[in-house]
Amino acid sequence: MSFNTFGKIFRFTTWGESHGPAIGCVVDGCPPNINISEQDVQKELNKRKPGQSKFTTQRKEDDKVNILSGTFEGKTTGTPISMIIYNKDMRSRDYETIKNKFRPGHADYTYFNKYGIRDYRGGGRQSARETASRVAAGAIAKKVLEKKIGLKYNVKGAVTQLGMLGCDKKKWDDKFISKNPFFCPDKSILKLWEKYLLSIRKAGSSCGAVIEIRARGVPTGLGAPIYSKLDMDLASAMMSINAVKGVNIGSGMNSAQFTGEQNSDEISQSGKKTKFNSNNAGGILGGISSGQEIVVSFAVKPTSSIISKRKTIDRFGKNTSITVKGRHDPCVGIRAVPIGEAMMHCVLLDHYLLNNAQCNS
Amino acid sequence: MSFNTFGKIFRFTTWGESHGPAIGCVVDGCPPNINISEQDVQKELNKRKPGQSKFTTQRKEDDKVNILSGTFEGKTTGTPISMIIYNKDMRSRDYETIKNKFRPGHADYTYFNKYGIRDYRGGGRQSARETASRVAAGAIAKKVLEKKIGLKYNVKGAVTQLGMLGCDKKKWDDKFISKNPFFCPDKSILKLWEKYLLSIRKAGSSCGAVIEIRARGVPTGLGAPIYSKLDMDLASAMMSINAVKGVNIGSGMNSAQFTGEQNSDEISQSGKKTKFNSNNAGGILGGISSGQEIVVSFAVKPTSSIISKRKTIDRFGKNTSITVKGRHDPCVGIRAVPIGEAMMHCVLLDHYLLNNAQCNS
Amino acid sequence: MSFNTFGKIFRFTTWGESHGPAIGCVVDGCPPNINISEQDVQKELNKRKPGQSKFTTQRKEDDKVNILSGTFEGKTTGTPISMIIYNKDMRSRDYETIKNKFRPGHADYTYFNKYGIRDYRGGGRQSARETASRVAAGAIAKKVLEKKIGLKYNVKGAVTQLGMLGCDKKKWDDKFISKNPFFCPDKSILKLWEKYLLSIRKAGSSCGAVIEIRARGVPTGLGAPIYSKLDMDLASAMMSINAVKGVNIGSGMNSAQFTGEQNSDEISQSGKKTKFNSNNAGGILGGISSGQEIVVSFAVKPTSSIISKRKTIDRFGKNTSITVKGRHDPCVGIRAVPIGEAMMHCVLLDHYLLNNAQCNS
Amino acid sequence: MSFNTFGKIFRFTTWGESHGPAIGCVVDGCPPNINISEQDVQKELNKRKPGQSKFTTQRKEDDKVNILSGTFEGKTTGTPISMIIYNKDMRSRDYETIKNKFRPGHADYTYFNKYGIRDYRGGGRQSARETASRVAAGAIAKKVLEKKIGLKYNVKGAVTQLGMLGCDKKKWDDKFISKNPFFCPDKSILKLWEKYLLSIRKAGSSCGAVIEIRARGVPTGLGAPIYSKLDMDLASAMMSINAVKGVNIGSGMNSAQFTGEQNSDEISQSGKKTKFNSNNAGGILGGISSGQEIVVSFAVKPTSSIISKRKTIDRFGKNTSITVKGRHDPCVGIRAVPIGEAMMHCVLLDHYLLNNAQCNS
């Protein structure tokens, strides 16, 4: 039971508000003797950092991380790893004019009704700024899995749909993803996406996206039925990301349209290697990894902070309207890619350790 | 941390295999002084029971529940409620011929690889028979919420898509749902579905489905950011159901296609009542219930046990093929409706109690 | 978070009331492929069973256990193990006369005030009958540890003090413990104890006891600072046993009287073997096992059900008095020995698995 | 499941090593709208701070706390409260000479064997420095309970035994406790203690102590059987404090010597007030608070860092000896008083919230 902690054995607790002095996380349950440096974490944080292209918010966030505990002479010691990121470039005054209004699509209304108090500056705790902490935790999980599993372990995320424009997943190219500001895996659609997003941005509007995360080299046997199923925990992980409204494992919602013949993945053996002839299951059967590629996708709704005037109410129950200014991403989905990757690393490491506990002792 | 337990404060632990002597669950954290009888639970179990129409498996399961603890003179006492359902009509011999083969689409391969042992009779623990225990737990949660919230609290599930055939959700009719064996909410499509499913069944094939669960009368303020978000826990709950591959909250995956203007639900006040002018959010903002209808949908993949010959391997790593006989549902999604309702009740009660703990004390 | 569940990875959930139809427990997180039979569990339950000598209650409890799930062909499968013990020889009428009174020293008053309802028959859930479930869970843990660690793993408990009569712990004799109805480790004091307890029993009175549990062959490294310390979890485990009021690790409360020189155990190496020259620490340093014998002792208060008339109040707030008849143990501490052993097994296995998860993967 | 987190609903996670840049904690589950300032926390930290008299270590630790999140305009918001204390006056070089040796009575040996790595500077994570974080968390819990319960809520701890010298508990004087550096409740013994401890200190030796914590104004009904008993969680809380080896509830270990007549507390009613005629139970029956004073005591072993030469081994398995220099408390038990109080606050608040969740909704 924990409000701000994620995980079972490898657990991280995040804290901090958008316009407070700092945000951070405490990573617990990390195996000892893993090489970790601030650079390792910074590298992942930089992928999520805003202000890197004209397609994301122009807010400057250094997102410089400090490790305050849990390592000794460059290695983890098995004790909690505390990481802190100081907030900078906060313009709290931007929020003064809307402090008594509830922004549609945001959690202003629900936070205020639940807690009877809310930090309105930049959304406070509801801000997606919290996700930087997850990326930091994910960087640690990644290092552990790379050491435990080896080089074949690899997680890669991409945007596969921008607004109504889907990419061709058959053209998925890992290397290309790292080279464009959209985390787009399909070179042939990039130009169209650029044009589309610029028009959205100019209009002060926003659009949604679908993100897909693929994990390769994951051992068979991760995930524990019934209520620690790997897909259950991945759904939970992805749905916890701000603005996510849907999660698919493998063929996901599409599997409803299939017949049994179309859906169930046949199995074959070739030497020592077991192969599935398709991967509708997304690498998970009965909540346990099958050794195939793990495939998770999720939808991110369009940024709710848009320039159009919207109807809403204020905290005193009066009808009013609102126009949200400030510096916002036209598509928050783009920056969700490194967050989804981080959550994938964390869930997989957690289940890796859990499987060791029960089954490999 | 728990393999076979679901929930935080209102928690249930399920146990039992498909062909063992019994299955059951222990419900913990239930508030005291709630009227509960075996009939209350039985009523819900009967909705899930197979053999009730020609559209579900002909296997007979009485699913008669006994309450062994936790109540006194018809009321809950605050102590754990243990419920047991004895297994009947098991034909374990049906499984002798396939005991060394891994059925495609089932978890045979992953269970065996994880645990090094598996109960092959009827799928053992991986069988959807486990879901009867959830329905029993959900019956208790429902009674508690009906007492705490009152009559306006109401959860209703339906099949909204059968294979490729979607219904018209605007025609959703609660009463009609209870009167047809498909839990179909749209009278106009029923005939078509009957015809379709009979053809599927005759062919020894199967199809998938989409189920939607709606909860009304849910108070504002349930759900606790960041890692106990209501939508996160609902996604987790639904994804834990056998054969579920995708989960949506409100507009779900579709929200990726929206612009900010289309997506964010405007708010208005009318007297004491706050209203949202649309419900793309599915009643949840920032992980907290907004007082609107909670809407969750999920996809159930087609039954993997089909009559067609499928390629697979055996436990010794040999290529082979398999034909699954026995009595199977042509669409397991149909019987997932009461299961989804049960999980909705359990998650909502859990968060109701959690919210009382932190915010209403 | 769990009201009726104990443990982190190896977890058991108990349920049932003293005079309900049955009691039982669900053991989760057990490693697969461990040989377990009902006889293995029954053997441990028989040690706790009442009515075995004139020094315990004459109530007959068969305590016959059935395993309902989690094993297949005699081996654990990694799925939850459900065990049930049907209640027999219940004389609920014995309790009719006191159903509105709160027995001093019992939890009648607090249960009623907390829950607003209580099952007064035999104490309901507060009855020490619940401990049979723990012994069953402990029997499973013992089997797992015996397989994982081997024959050197051995847990032995004894009564070291009966009322005011302490035994000479230097004369501790494992074999003698099993041969006398007091679990007395010191042959020289047995006669005195017999005489003493018979006089207590004749007087309709009762006395307290101190129990000591020793675990040998426990590997170094079990226990995880800061809030999963091995001693912390052992204290928690023993304090959860009915009527326990104090817990010591090693020298325990006595260590307050020592100087640093007297207390800290010097270390020496002899070949490959590390030895501590004394064991005031009780085998635990900084919350982690040191490889020495783990020594835990705890005090059990005297049975509160005594024949003397005692002042109390009834549920309507009226002053009154009470005389508790029925069949009671003159010293409940005696039967706490197998319970303490069971809790030791469960805590050690839990930490064994936890240590594998984080440190041996 | 959590290595460095304590609590169920009101939870705190601590992090940091003795000689790292900082230590801190994250408090989660705190109710909203509670006034909290850094001064409130600082006040409690100052009670634990070393260097305040000649009876404690002369190490200077400012222990200045910063609140980094979770409050807004002086009130809690229901989001996680992150607190940080920067480390100062660290003399890591003091530890260079002993970095390869295992100090007897310390956890050097067990940490190294468990993790294969350890931060030897000042004990790293095993250092009692971690307890400052608990005191900070306890300060928050205290504020919440004072608001929720009111002024009658009051927790007071004292040293009741110093080495072999017990005080007279009948002379317990709350006000006197706050005025002497020993947290001694009995004015008549203070002189003797001063003399005794100075002699211990001069000899470079150390002594143990017994601490007693009393909580008044605690409502009836806190604590949830079976495995969330209030006494169980208090035992767990106190045993988790560094150097604690034994815990008593009420009469504790002494209850073993009592007869049933002596032990069970008679109950009487006087108007609206229920009274127990004695308090051997320490205010807890069946794991639930009875409304009486909660009384917990625990033994702290003597400081293991003493000037005498002690036999030990080094990390290479060689026999050697060690003399621990540096600045150490002659009796660490004294500074355990505010820590015990803090843990009492945290456990009580946790159960207060838990009871609201299940029983007061």
mmCIF file of C-alpha atoms in Angstrom, chain D residues 11-224:
data_model
loop_
_atom_site.group_PDB
_atom_site.id
_atom_site.type_symbol
_atom_site.label_atom_id
_atom_site.label_comp_id
_atom_site.label_asym_id
_atom_site.label_seq_id
_atom_site.Cartn_x
_atom_site.Cartn_y
_atom_site.Cartn_z
ATOM 1 C CA ARG D 11 4.467 5.677 5.629
ATOM 2 C CA PHE D 12 7.950 7.072 5.726
ATOM 3 C CA THR D 13 10.963 6.056 3.675
ATOM 4 C CA THR D 14 14.406 6.955 4.979
ATOM 5 C CA TRP D 15 17.639 7.193 3.031
ATOM 6 C CA GLY D 16 21.219 8.284 3.531
ATOM 7 C CA GLU D 17 24.498 7.290 5.055
ATOM 8 C CA SER D 18 26.359 8.681 8.016
ATOM 9 C CA HIS D 19 29.113 10.265 5.923
ATOM 10 C CA GLY D 20 27.251 10.904 2.674
ATOM 11 C CA PRO D 21 26.210 14.419 1.638
ATOM 12 C CA ALA D 22 22.809 14.215 3.340
ATOM 13 C CA ILE D 23 20.177 12.029 4.926
ATOM 14 C CA GLY D 24 16.430 12.386 4.674
ATOM 15 C CA CYS D 25 13.018 10.886 4.486
ATOM 16 C CA VAL D 26 9.853 10.976 2.427
ATOM 17 C CA VAL D 27 6.614 10.922 4.403
ATOM 18 C CA ASP D 28 3.642 9.618 2.442
ATOM 19 C CA GLY D 29 -0.042 9.325 3.269
ATOM 20 C CA CYS D 30 -0.165 12.385 5.501
ATOM 21 C CA PRO D 31 -3.654 13.906 5.744
ATOM 22 C CA PRO D 32 -4.033 17.290 4.041
ATOM 23 C CA ASN D 33 -4.594 20.659 5.696
ATOM 24 C CA ILE D 34 -2.357 20.127 8.706
ATOM 25 C CA ASN D 35 -0.170 23.066 9.704
ATOM 26 C CA ILE D 36 3.466 22.030 9.462
ATOM 27 C CA SER D 37 6.538 24.211 9.554
ATOM 28 C CA GLU D 38 10.213 23.412 9.532
ATOM 29 C CA GLN D 39 10.277 24.702 13.115
ATOM 30 C CA ASP D 40 7.826 22.001 14.190
ATOM 31 C CA VAL D 41 10.194 19.361 12.886
ATOM 32 C CA GLN D 42 13.339 21.115 14.081
ATOM 33 C CA LYS D 43 12.057 21.223 17.644
ATOM 34 C CA GLU D 44 11.857 17.437 17.767
ATOM 35 C CA LEU D 45 15.180 16.968 16.025
ATOM 36 C CA ASN D 46 16.855 19.163 18.595
ATOM 37 C CA LYS D 47 15.909 16.713 21.339
ATOM 38 C CA ARG D 48 17.904 13.985 19.626
ATOM 39 C CA LYS D 49 20.830 16.148 18.534
ATOM 40 C CA PRO D 50 24.201 15.102 19.918
ATOM 41 C CA GLY D 51 26.623 17.363 21.668
ATOM 42 C CA GLN D 52 24.094 18.872 24.013
ATOM 43 C CA SER D 53 25.648 17.709 27.246
ATOM 44 C CA LYS D 54 28.784 16.013 28.417
ATOM 45 C CA PHE D 55 26.820 12.767 28.540
ATOM 46 C CA THR D 56 26.495 12.417 24.806
ATOM 47 C CA THR D 57 28.948 12.380 21.897
ATOM 48 C CA GLN D 58 30.761 15.636 21.237
ATOM 49 C CA ARG D 59 30.230 15.245 17.504
ATOM 50 C CA LYS D 60 28.492 18.348 16.186
ATOM 51 C CA GLU D 61 25.438 17.731 14.122
ATOM 52 C CA ASP D 62 23.305 20.686 13.326
ATOM 53 C CA ASP D 63 20.579 18.457 12.049
ATOM 54 C CA LYS D 64 18.964 21.361 10.303
ATOM 55 C CA VAL D 65 15.958 20.130 8.376
ATOM 56 C CA ASN D 66 14.551 21.433 5.078
ATOM 57 C CA ILE D 67 11.090 20.541 3.831
ATOM 58 C CA LEU D 68 11.267 20.167 0.053
ATOM 59 C CA SER D 69 7.728 19.175 -0.856
ATOM 60 C CA GLY D 70 4.253 18.297 0.331
ATOM 61 C CA THR D 71 3.260 21.581 1.923
ATOM 62 C CA PHE D 72 1.738 24.717 0.440
ATOM 63 C CA GLU D 73 1.368 27.970 2.294
ATOM 64 C CA GLY D 74 2.236 26.216 5.554
ATOM 65 C CA LYS D 75 -0.206 23.343 5.240
ATOM 66 C CA THR D 76 0.142 19.772 4.120
ATOM 67 C CA THR D 77 -1.423 19.034 0.739
ATOM 68 C CA GLY D 78 -1.765 15.243 0.995
ATOM 69 C CA THR D 79 1.245 14.751 -1.281
ATOM 70 C CA PRO D 80 4.601 13.312 -0.174
ATOM 71 C CA ILE D 81 6.625 15.391 2.264
ATOM 72 C CA SER D 82 10.320 15.196 1.472
ATOM 73 C CA MET D 83 12.720 16.307 4.194
ATOM 74 C CA ILE D 84 16.473 16.609 3.952
ATOM 75 C CA ILE D 85 19.228 17.070 6.533
ATOM 76 C CA TYR D 86 22.692 17.812 5.232
ATOM 77 C CA ASN D 87 25.568 16.049 6.945
ATOM 78 C CA LYS D 88 28.270 18.153 8.567
ATOM 79 C CA ASP D 89 31.310 17.653 10.774
ATOM 80 C CA MET D 90 32.065 14.299 9.179
ATOM 81 C CA ARG D 91 35.534 12.990 9.869
ATOM 82 C CA SER D 92 35.717 10.137 7.446
ATOM 83 C CA ARG D 93 39.427 9.798 7.976
ATOM 84 C CA ASP D 94 38.739 8.517 11.483
ATOM 85 C CA TYR D 95 37.540 5.359 9.818
ATOM 86 C CA GLU D 96 40.432 4.742 7.417
ATOM 87 C CA THR D 97 42.345 2.652 9.933
ATOM 88 C CA ILE D 98 39.460 0.299 10.571
ATOM 89 C CA LYS D 99 38.029 0.067 7.103
ATOM 90 C CA ASN D 100 39.040 -3.546 6.666
ATOM 91 C CA LYS D 101 38.150 -4.673 10.174
ATOM 92 C CA PHE D 102 34.795 -5.668 11.556
ATOM 93 C CA ARG D 103 33.951 -3.845 14.778
ATOM 94 C CA PRO D 104 32.471 -6.281 17.343
ATOM 95 C CA GLY D 105 28.889 -5.437 18.229
ATOM 96 C CA HIS D 106 28.484 -3.443 15.019
ATOM 97 C CA ALA D 107 26.967 -4.614 11.776
ATOM 98 C CA ASP D 108 30.194 -4.357 9.769
ATOM 99 C CA TYR D 109 30.534 -8.101 9.431
ATOM 100 C CA THR D 110 26.931 -8.770 8.447
ATOM 101 C CA TYR D 111 26.612 -5.858 5.980
ATOM 102 C CA PHE D 112 29.790 -6.919 4.245
ATOM 103 C CA ASN D 113 28.713 -10.534 4.039
ATOM 104 C CA LYS D 114 25.252 -9.689 2.816
ATOM 105 C CA TYR D 115 26.038 -7.049 0.232
ATOM 106 C CA GLY D 116 29.659 -7.799 -0.659
ATOM 107 C CA ILE D 117 30.338 -4.090 -0.282
ATOM 108 C CA ARG D 118 29.944 -1.585 2.535
ATOM 109 C CA ASP D 119 30.415 2.069 3.199
ATOM 110 C CA TYR D 120 32.718 1.857 6.217
ATOM 111 C CA ARG D 121 32.720 5.602 6.931
ATOM 112 C CA GLY D 122 30.918 6.044 10.221
ATOM 113 C CA GLY D 123 29.023 2.838 9.704
ATOM 114 C CA GLY D 124 27.391 4.098 6.524
ATOM 115 C CA ARG D 125 23.762 3.100 6.446
ATOM 116 C CA GLN D 126 23.958 1.131 9.694
ATOM 117 C CA SER D 127 24.741 4.283 11.621
ATOM 118 C CA ALA D 128 22.174 5.541 14.115
ATOM 119 C CA ARG D 129 22.294 8.757 12.164
ATOM 120 C CA GLU D 130 19.363 7.276 10.236
ATOM 121 C CA THR D 131 17.190 7.825 13.291
ATOM 122 C CA ALA D 132 17.169 11.579 12.717
ATOM 123 C CA SER D 133 14.931 10.871 9.729
ATOM 124 C CA ARG D 134 12.494 9.002 11.940
ATOM 125 C CA VAL D 135 12.344 11.851 14.395
ATOM 126 C CA ALA D 136 11.454 14.151 11.497
ATOM 127 C CA ALA D 137 8.677 11.802 10.391
ATOM 128 C CA GLY D 138 7.467 11.506 13.963
ATOM 129 C CA ALA D 139 7.212 15.292 14.234
ATOM 130 C CA ILE D 140 4.718 15.265 11.371
ATOM 131 C CA ALA D 141 2.714 12.395 12.858
ATOM 132 C CA LYS D 142 2.558 14.229 16.173
ATOM 133 C CA LYS D 143 1.135 17.351 14.554
ATOM 134 C CA VAL D 144 -1.540 15.335 12.775
ATOM 135 C CA LEU D 145 -2.616 13.488 15.907
ATOM 136 C CA GLU D 146 -2.663 16.653 17.975
ATOM 137 C CA LYS D 147 -5.058 18.140 15.444
ATOM 138 C CA LYS D 148 -7.216 15.049 15.046
ATOM 139 C CA ILE D 149 -7.424 13.957 18.697
ATOM 140 C CA GLY D 150 -6.831 17.233 20.471
ATOM 141 C CA LEU D 151 -4.846 18.283 23.472
ATOM 142 C CA LYS D 152 -5.417 15.194 25.526
ATOM 143 C CA TYR D 153 -3.143 13.337 23.115
ATOM 144 C CA ASN D 154 0.305 13.231 24.635
ATOM 145 C CA VAL D 155 3.356 11.018 24.262
ATOM 146 C CA LYS D 156 6.194 11.094 26.760
ATOM 147 C CA GLY D 157 9.322 8.961 26.887
ATOM 148 C CA ALA D 158 12.002 8.553 29.536
ATOM 149 C CA VAL D 159 15.048 6.504 30.469
ATOM 150 C CA THR D 160 13.895 4.244 33.292
ATOM 151 C CA GLN D 161 17.089 2.267 33.735
ATOM 152 C CA LEU D 162 20.680 3.277 33.152
ATOM 153 C CA GLY D 163 22.995 0.297 33.167
ATOM 154 C CA MET D 164 22.075 -1.557 36.323
ATOM 155 C CA LEU D 165 20.466 1.458 37.953
ATOM 156 C CA GLY D 166 16.686 1.484 37.621
ATOM 157 C CA CYS D 167 14.647 4.535 38.572
ATOM 158 C CA ASP D 168 11.507 4.525 40.672
ATOM 159 C CA LYS D 169 8.707 4.690 38.131
ATOM 160 C CA LYS D 170 6.219 5.790 40.768
ATOM 161 C CA LYS D 171 8.109 9.063 40.873
ATOM 162 C CA TRP D 172 7.685 9.612 37.091
ATOM 163 C CA ASP D 173 7.508 13.359 36.486
ATOM 164 C CA ASP D 174 6.859 14.566 32.932
ATOM 165 C CA LYS D 175 8.204 18.021 33.544
ATOM 166 C CA PHE D 176 11.391 16.817 35.135
ATOM 167 C CA ILE D 177 12.145 14.633 32.107
ATOM 168 C CA SER D 178 12.428 17.676 29.863
ATOM 169 C CA LYS D 179 14.799 19.395 32.216
ATOM 170 C CA ASN D 180 17.627 16.902 32.526
ATOM 171 C CA PRO D 181 20.033 15.550 29.914
ATOM 172 C CA PHE D 182 19.174 11.939 30.787
ATOM 173 C CA PHE D 183 15.433 12.141 30.081
ATOM 174 C CA CYS D 184 15.289 10.814 33.647
ATOM 175 C CA PRO D 185 11.744 10.817 35.088
ATOM 176 C CA ASP D 186 12.776 10.368 38.719
ATOM 177 C CA LYS D 187 14.505 13.297 40.340
ATOM 178 C CA SER D 188 15.775 11.194 43.230
ATOM 179 C CA ILE D 189 18.109 9.069 41.102
ATOM 180 C CA LEU D 190 19.555 11.725 38.822
ATOM 181 C CA LYS D 191 22.703 12.418 40.822
ATOM 182 C CA LEU D 192 23.557 8.751 40.984
ATOM 183 C CA TRP D 193 23.135 8.409 37.224
ATOM 184 C CA GLU D 194 25.380 11.391 36.545
ATOM 185 C CA LYS D 195 28.122 9.963 38.682
ATOM 186 C CA TYR D 196 27.750 6.528 37.158
ATOM 187 C CA LEU D 197 27.790 7.703 33.547
ATOM 188 C CA LEU D 198 30.770 9.979 34.067
ATOM 189 C CA SER D 199 32.733 7.033 35.408
ATOM 190 C CA ILE D 200 31.684 4.943 32.417
ATOM 191 C CA ARG D 201 32.717 7.691 30.064
ATOM 192 C CA LYS D 202 36.065 8.237 31.719
ATOM 193 C CA ALA D 203 36.800 4.550 31.410
ATOM 194 C CA GLY D 204 36.067 4.705 27.681
ATOM 195 C CA SER D 205 33.390 2.134 28.354
ATOM 196 C CA SER D 206 29.627 2.247 27.775
ATOM 197 C CA CYS D 207 26.385 1.045 29.296
ATOM 198 C CA GLY D 208 22.912 0.004 28.218
ATOM 199 C CA ALA D 209 19.557 1.468 29.164
ATOM 200 C CA VAL D 210 15.832 0.868 29.280
ATOM 201 C CA ILE D 211 13.525 3.439 27.699
ATOM 202 C CA GLU D 212 9.807 3.678 28.358
ATOM 203 C CA ILE D 213 7.325 5.482 26.117
ATOM 204 C CA ARG D 214 3.852 6.367 27.337
ATOM 205 C CA ALA D 215 1.003 7.552 25.150
ATOM 206 C CA ARG D 216 -2.107 9.121 26.664
ATOM 207 C CA GLY D 217 -5.360 10.099 25.069
ATOM 208 C CA VAL D 218 -5.214 7.313 22.510
ATOM 209 C CA PRO D 219 -8.715 6.381 21.355
ATOM 210 C CA THR D 220 -10.103 2.894 21.845
ATOM 211 C CA GLY D 221 -10.039 0.738 18.737
ATOM 212 C CA LEU D 222 -6.615 1.322 17.207
ATOM 213 C CA GLY D 223 -4.924 -1.861 16.037
ATOM 214 C CA ALA D 224 -6.205 -4.518 13.696
#
